[in-house]
Coordinates of C-alpha atoms in Angstrom, one line a residue:
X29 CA -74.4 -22.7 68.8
X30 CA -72.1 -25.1 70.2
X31 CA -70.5 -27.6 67.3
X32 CA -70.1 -31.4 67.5
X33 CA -66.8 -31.4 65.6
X34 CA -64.1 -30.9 68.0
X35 CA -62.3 -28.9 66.3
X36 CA -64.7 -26.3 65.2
X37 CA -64.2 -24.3 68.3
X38 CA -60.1 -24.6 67.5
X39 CA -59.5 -20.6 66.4
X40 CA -57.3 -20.4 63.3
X41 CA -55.8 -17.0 62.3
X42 CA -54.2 -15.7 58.8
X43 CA -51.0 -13.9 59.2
X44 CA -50.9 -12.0 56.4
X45 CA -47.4 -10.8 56.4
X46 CA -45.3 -14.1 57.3
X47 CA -47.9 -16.1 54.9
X48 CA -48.6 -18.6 58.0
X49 CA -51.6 -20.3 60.1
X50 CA -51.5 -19.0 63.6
X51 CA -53.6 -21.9 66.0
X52 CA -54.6 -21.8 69.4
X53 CA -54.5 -25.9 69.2
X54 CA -52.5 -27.9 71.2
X55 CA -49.7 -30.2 69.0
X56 CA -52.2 -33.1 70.1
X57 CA -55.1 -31.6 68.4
X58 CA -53.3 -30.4 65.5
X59 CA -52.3 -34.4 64.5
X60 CA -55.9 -35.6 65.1
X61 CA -56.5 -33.1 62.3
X62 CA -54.1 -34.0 60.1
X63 CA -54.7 -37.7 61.0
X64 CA -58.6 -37.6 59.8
X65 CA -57.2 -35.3 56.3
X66 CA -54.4 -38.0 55.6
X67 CA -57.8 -40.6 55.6
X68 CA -60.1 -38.5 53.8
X69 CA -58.1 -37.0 50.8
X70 CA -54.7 -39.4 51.2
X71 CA -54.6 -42.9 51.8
X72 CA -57.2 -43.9 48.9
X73 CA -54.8 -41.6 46.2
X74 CA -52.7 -43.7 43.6
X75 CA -49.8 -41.6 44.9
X76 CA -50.0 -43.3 48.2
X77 CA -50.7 -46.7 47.6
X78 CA -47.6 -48.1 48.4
X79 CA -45.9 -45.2 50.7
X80 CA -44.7 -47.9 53.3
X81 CA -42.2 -49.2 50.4
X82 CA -40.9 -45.5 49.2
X83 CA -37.6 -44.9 51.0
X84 CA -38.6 -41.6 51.2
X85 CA -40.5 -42.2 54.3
X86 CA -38.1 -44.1 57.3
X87 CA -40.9 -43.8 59.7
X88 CA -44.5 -44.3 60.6
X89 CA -47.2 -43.6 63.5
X90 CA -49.9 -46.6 64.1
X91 CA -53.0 -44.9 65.6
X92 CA -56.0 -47.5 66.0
X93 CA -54.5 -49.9 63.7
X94 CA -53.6 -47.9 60.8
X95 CA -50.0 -46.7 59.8
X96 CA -49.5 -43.0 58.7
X97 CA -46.5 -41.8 57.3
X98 CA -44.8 -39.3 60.4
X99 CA -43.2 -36.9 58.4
X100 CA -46.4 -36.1 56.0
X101 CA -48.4 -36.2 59.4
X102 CA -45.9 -33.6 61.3
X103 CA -46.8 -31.1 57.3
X104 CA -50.0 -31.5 57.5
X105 CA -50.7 -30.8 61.2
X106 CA -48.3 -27.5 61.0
X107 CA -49.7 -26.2 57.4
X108 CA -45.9 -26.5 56.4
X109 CA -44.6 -28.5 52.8
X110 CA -42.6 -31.8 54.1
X111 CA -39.5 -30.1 52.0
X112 CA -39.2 -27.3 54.4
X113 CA -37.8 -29.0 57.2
X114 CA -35.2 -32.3 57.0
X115 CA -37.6 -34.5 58.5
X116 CA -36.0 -36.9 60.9
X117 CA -35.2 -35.3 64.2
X118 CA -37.6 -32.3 63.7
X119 CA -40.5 -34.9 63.4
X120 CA -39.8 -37.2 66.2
X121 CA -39.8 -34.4 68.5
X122 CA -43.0 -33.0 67.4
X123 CA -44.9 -36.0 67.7
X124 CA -43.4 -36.3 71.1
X125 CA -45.2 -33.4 72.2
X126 CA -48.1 -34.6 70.8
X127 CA -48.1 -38.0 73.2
X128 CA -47.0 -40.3 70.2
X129 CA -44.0 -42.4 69.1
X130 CA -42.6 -43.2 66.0
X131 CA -41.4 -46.6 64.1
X132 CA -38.7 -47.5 61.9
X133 CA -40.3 -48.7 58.5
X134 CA -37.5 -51.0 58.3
X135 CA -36.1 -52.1 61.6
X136 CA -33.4 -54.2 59.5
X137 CA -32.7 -52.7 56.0
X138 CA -32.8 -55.1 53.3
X139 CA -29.0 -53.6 52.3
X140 CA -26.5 -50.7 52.6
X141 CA -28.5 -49.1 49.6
X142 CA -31.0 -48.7 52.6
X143 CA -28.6 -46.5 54.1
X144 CA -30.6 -43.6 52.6
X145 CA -29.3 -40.4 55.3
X146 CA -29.9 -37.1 53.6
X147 CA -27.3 -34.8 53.6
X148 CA -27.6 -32.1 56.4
X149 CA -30.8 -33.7 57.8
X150 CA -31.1 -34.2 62.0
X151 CA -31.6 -37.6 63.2
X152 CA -32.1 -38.4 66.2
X153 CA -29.2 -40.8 67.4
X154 CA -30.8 -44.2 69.2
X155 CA -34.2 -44.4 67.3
X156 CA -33.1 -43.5 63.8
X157 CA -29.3 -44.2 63.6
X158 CA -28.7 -47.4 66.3
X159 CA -32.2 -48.6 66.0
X160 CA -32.3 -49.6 62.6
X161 CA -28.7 -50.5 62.2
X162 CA -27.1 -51.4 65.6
X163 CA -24.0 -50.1 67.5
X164 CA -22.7 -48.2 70.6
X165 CA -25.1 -45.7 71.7
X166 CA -22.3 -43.6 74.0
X167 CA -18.8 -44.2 71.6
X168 CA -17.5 -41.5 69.2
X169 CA -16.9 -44.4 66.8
X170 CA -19.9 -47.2 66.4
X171 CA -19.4 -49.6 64.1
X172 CA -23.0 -51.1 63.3
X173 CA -23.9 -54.3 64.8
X174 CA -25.3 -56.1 61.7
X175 CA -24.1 -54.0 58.3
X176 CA -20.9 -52.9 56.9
X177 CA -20.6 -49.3 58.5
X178 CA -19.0 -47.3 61.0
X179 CA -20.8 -44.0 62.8
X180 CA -18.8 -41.1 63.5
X181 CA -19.9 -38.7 65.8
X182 CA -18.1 -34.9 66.1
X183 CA -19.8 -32.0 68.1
X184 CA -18.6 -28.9 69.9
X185 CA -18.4 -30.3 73.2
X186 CA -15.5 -33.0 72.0
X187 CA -12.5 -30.6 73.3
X188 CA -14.2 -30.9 76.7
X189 CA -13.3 -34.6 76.7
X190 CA -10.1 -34.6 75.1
X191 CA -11.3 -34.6 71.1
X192 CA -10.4 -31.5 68.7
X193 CA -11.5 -32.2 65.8
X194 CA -11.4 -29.2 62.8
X195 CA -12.9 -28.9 59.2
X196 CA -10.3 -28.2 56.5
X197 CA -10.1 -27.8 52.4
X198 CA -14.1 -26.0 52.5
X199 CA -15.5 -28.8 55.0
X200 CA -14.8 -31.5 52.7
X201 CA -11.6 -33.1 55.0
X202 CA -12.6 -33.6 58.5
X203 CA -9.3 -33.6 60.7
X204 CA -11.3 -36.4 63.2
X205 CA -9.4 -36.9 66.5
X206 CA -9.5 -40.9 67.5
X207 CA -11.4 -42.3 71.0
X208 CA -9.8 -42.4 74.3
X209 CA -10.1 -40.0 77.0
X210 CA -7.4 -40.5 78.9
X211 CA -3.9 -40.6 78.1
X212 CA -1.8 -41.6 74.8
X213 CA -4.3 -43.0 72.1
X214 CA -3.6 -46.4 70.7
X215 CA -4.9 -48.4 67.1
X216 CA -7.1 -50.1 68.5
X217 CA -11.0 -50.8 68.8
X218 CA -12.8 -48.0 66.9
X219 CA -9.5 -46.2 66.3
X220 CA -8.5 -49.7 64.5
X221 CA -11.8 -49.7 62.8
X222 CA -11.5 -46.0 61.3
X223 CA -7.5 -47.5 59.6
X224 CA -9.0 -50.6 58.3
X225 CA -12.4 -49.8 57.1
X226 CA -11.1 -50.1 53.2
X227 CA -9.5 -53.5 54.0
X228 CA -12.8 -54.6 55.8
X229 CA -15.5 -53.2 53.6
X230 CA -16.8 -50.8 55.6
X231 CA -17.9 -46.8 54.8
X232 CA -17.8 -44.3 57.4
X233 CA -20.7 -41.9 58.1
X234 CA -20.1 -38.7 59.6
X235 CA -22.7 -37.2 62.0
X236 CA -22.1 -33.8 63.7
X237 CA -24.1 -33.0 67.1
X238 CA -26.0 -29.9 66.5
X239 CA -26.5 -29.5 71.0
X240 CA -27.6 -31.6 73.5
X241 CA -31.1 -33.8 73.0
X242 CA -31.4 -31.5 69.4
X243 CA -30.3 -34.7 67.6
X244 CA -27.1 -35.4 64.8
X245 CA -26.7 -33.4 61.5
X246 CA -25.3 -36.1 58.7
X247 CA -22.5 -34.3 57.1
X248 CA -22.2 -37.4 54.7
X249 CA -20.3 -40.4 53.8
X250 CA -16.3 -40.3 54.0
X251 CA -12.9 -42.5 53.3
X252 CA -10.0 -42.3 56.1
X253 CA -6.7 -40.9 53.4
X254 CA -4.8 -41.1 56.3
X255 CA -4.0 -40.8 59.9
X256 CA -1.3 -39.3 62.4
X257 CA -0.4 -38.4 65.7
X258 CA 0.0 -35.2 67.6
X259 CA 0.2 -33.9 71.0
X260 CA -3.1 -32.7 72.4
X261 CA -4.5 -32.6 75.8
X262 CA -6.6 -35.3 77.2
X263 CA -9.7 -35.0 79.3
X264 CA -8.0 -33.8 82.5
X265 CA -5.7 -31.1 80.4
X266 CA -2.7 -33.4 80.3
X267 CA -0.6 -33.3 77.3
X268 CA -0.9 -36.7 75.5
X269 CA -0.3 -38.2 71.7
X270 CA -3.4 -38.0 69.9
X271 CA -4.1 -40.3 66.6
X272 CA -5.9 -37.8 64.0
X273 CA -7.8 -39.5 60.9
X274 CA -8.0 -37.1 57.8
X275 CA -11.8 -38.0 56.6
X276 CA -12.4 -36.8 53.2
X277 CA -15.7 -36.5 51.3
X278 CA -16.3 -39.6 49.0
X279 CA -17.7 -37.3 46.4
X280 CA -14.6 -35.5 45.9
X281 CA -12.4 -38.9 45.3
X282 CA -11.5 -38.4 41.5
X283 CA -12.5 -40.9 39.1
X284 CA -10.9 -43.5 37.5
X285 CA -10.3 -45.0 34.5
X286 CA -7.8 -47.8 34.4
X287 CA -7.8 -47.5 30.0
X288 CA -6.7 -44.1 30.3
X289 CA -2.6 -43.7 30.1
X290 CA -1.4 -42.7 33.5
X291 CA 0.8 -39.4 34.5
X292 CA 4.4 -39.1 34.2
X293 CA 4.6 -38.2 38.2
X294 CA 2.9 -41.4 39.2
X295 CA 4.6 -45.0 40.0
X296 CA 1.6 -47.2 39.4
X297 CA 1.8 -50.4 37.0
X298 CA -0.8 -52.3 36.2
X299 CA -0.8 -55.8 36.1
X300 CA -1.6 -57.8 32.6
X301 CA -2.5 -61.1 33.9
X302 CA -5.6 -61.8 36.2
X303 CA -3.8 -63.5 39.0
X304 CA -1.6 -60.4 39.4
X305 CA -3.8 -57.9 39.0
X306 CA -5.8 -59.9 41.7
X307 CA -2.6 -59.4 44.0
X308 CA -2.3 -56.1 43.5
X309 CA -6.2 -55.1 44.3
X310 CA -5.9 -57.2 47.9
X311 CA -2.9 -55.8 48.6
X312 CA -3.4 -51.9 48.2
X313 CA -7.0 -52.8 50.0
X314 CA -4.5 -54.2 52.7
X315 CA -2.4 -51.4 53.1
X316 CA -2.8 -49.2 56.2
X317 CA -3.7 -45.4 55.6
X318 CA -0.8 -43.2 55.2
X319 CA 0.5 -41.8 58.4
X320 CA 2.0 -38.8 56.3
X321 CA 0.6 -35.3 57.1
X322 CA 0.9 -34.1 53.8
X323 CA -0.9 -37.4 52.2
X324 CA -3.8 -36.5 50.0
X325 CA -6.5 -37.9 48.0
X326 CA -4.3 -39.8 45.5
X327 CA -3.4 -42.6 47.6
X328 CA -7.0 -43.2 47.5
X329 CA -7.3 -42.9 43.6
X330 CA -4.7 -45.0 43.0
X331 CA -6.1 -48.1 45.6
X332 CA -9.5 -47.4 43.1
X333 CA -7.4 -47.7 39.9
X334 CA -6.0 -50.9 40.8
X335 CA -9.2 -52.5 42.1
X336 CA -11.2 -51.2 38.9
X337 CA -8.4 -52.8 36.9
X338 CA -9.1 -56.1 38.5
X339 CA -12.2 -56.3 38.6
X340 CA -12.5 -55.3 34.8
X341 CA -10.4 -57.9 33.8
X342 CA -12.7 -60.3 36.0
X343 CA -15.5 -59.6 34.0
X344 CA -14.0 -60.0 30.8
X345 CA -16.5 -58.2 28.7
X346 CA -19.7 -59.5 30.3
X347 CA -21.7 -57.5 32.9
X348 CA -21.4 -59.5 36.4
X349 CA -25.1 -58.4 37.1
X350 CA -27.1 -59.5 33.8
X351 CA -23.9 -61.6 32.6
X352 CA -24.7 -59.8 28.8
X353 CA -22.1 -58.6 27.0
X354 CA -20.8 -54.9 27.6
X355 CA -22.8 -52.7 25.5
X356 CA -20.2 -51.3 23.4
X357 CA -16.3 -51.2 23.2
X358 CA -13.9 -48.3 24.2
X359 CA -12.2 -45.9 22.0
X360 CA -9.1 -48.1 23.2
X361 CA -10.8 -51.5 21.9
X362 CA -11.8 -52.5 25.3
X363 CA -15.4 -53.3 26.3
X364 CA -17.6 -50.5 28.5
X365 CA -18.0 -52.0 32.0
X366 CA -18.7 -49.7 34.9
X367 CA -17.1 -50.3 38.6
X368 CA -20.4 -50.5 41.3
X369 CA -19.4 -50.7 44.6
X370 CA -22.1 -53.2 45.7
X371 CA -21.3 -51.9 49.8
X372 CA -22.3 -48.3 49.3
X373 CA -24.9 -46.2 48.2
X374 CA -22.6 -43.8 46.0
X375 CA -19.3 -45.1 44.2
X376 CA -16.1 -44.1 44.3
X377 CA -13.3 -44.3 47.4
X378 CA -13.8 -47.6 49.0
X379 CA -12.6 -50.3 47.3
X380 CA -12.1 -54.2 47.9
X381 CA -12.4 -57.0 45.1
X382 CA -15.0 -58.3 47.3
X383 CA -17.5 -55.7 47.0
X384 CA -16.4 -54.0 43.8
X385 CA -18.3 -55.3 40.6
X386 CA -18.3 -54.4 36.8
X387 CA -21.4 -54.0 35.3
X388 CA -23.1 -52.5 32.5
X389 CA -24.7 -49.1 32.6
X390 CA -28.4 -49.6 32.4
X391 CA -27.9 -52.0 35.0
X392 CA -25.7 -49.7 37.4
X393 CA -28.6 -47.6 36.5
X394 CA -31.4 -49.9 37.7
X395 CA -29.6 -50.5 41.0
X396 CA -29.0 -47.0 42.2
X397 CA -32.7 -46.0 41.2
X398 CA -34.9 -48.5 40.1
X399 CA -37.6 -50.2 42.3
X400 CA -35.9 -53.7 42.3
X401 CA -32.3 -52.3 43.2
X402 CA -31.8 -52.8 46.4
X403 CA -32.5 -56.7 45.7
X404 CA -30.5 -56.5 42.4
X405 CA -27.5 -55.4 44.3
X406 CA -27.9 -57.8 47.2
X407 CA -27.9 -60.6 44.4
X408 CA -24.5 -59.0 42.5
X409 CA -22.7 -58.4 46.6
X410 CA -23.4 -62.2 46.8
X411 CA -22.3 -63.7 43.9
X412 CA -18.9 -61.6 43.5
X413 CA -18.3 -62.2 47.3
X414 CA -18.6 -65.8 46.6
X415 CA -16.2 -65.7 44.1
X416 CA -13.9 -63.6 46.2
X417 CA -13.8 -66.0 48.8
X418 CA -14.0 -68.9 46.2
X419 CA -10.5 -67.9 44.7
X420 CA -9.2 -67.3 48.3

């Protein structure tokens, strides 16, 4: 007898040996059916009250007037757990197939903690990467339109046009060759942008084309050590000088901690009045990247020792987010304050007076993973930016 349910006469098979659901349903069908079992056993759930605020969802599908979250949509319809594939890219194109697009859940993100790119995931390049934040859609190097961040974009295909870019030290240095096509390469536009993104505040996110339409793999968030020239060939095979940025993994930029004594080897002092130390932090946030092949990733730690410096003897004692005194002192005497960079979504690397804040650590805590952190940080990035420019 013939069913009324549409998808009663949709032939589901049990592949015993792979452990998967073998359908004879078309991609459309499939999300109809996931559509009416997000309704029935989803949407009413405590756990899904407020999805459309969880970071852990950047995209939604609006069919007859309701939202659905994309990725959860895309599991259910294939029988598949959401943490088997990296949802971005991989979800998109599925619901392609199925006739339907997908939206941003936040076309402008409150700030950079919204900047929430998993590690290894595939996005696809003008609706998840420019949509939400702005920037070139064609350039190697896009600085975003409206937030403090430059896109890098590496792939395969780059020595075709001139680029040869290499992985170094286990793929946590990225030897990135600058724009420009055609002849010598010069500092300039997003080259310019890559040397100065510590002066202007900027972080640099790595994406690495996995082949054409398959989207951008996000290899993470890196800090230009430094930058030189060398001869490669340009587009049309002519040999030309080439600017090469050394991008290294913000993760593996040591810590710092201005109370501890430094090393014999290193030159560094550290100022004891404010108004020096001040000097010091713009003007190692000033200096351009070392054009030394053989620089490495203590230039960096040094530019965060001396920022960290300042900006603890800014606080002097009291957090700069709750303005409570520091929990506890130091073994040396000195109060426990924690740098937070208030431009990134990790710390460490990038470092500026005006977006570097000490704080104490329940409250560097609460802004890396409590509910009202993103708005806690966006309060902190104002105030110590106004006092930045206040002291100017």
């Amino acid at each position: 007898m013939k069913s009324t349910h549409r998808f009663c006469t949709i032939l589901f098979l049990h592949n015993k040996g792979k452990g998967r659901i073998v359908t004879t349903a078309t991609p459309k069908d499939r999300v109809q059916r996931a559509l009416s079992e997000f309704d029935e056993k989803l949407r009413d759930h405590p756990n899904w009250a407020n999805w459309e605020t969880n970071r852990r969802y950047s995209s939604f599908i609006t069919i007859d007037g309701k939202r659905y979250p994309a990725k959860t949509i895309v599991a259910l319809a294939q029988n598949i757990a959401e943490a088997s594939f990296s949802g971005a890219f991989e979800t998109t194109r599925y619901l392609r197939k199925a006739g339907i697009s997908t939206e941003p859940l936040q076309c402008l993100p409150a700030s950079l903690l919204d900047l929430h790119f998993e590690r290894e995931a595939i996005y696809d390049r003008k609706t998840e990467i420019h949509g939400p934040f702005g920037g070139s859609h064609q350039s190697g190097i896009a600085p975003s339109s409206t937030f403090p961040a430059i896109f890098i974009f590496t792939g395969d295909t780059g020595a075709q046009n001139g680029y040869a870019d290499k992985w170094v030290d286990g793929e946590n240095t990225c030897l990135y060759t600058g724009e420009g096509q055609i002849g010598p390469m010069a500092l300039t536009k997003g080259n310019l942008a890559i040397a100065e993104h510590a002066h202007t505040g900027k972080s640099l996110h790595l994406f690495q084309s996995v082949a054409k339409g398959k989207g951008h793999r996000y290899r993470g968030e890196f800090v230009c050590e430094s930058f030189f020239t060398e001869e490669q060939p340009d587009q049309k095979g002519t040999p030309r000088s080439a600017i090469v940025f050394r991008l290294t993994r913000v993760e593996t930029v040591p810590d710092c901690d201005p109370s501890l004594p430094l090393e014999d080897s290193e030159t560094l002092t550290l100022q004891v009045s404010l108004t020096a130390a001040r000097e010091a932090a713009l003007a190692v946030t000033q200096r351009a990247p070392s054009t030394s092949t053989k620089a490495t990733a203590r230039t960096i730690y040094q530019r965060s020792r001396v920022v960290a410096h300042y900006v603890l003897m800014r606080a002097a004692g009291t957090c700069e987010s709750c303005e409570k005194p520091a929990p506890f002192n130091k073994s040396d005497g000195s109060p426990y304050l924690e740098p937070h960079h208030t431009n990134r979504v990790s710390d460490g690397g990038l470092d500026h007076p005006q977006f570097v804040a000490a704080i104490c650590p329940n409250c560097h805590r609460e802004i890396h993973s409590g509910e009202d952190g993103a708005k806690k940080n966006q309060a902190l990035a104002q105030k110590i930016r106004s006092y930045e420019l206040y002291r100017a």
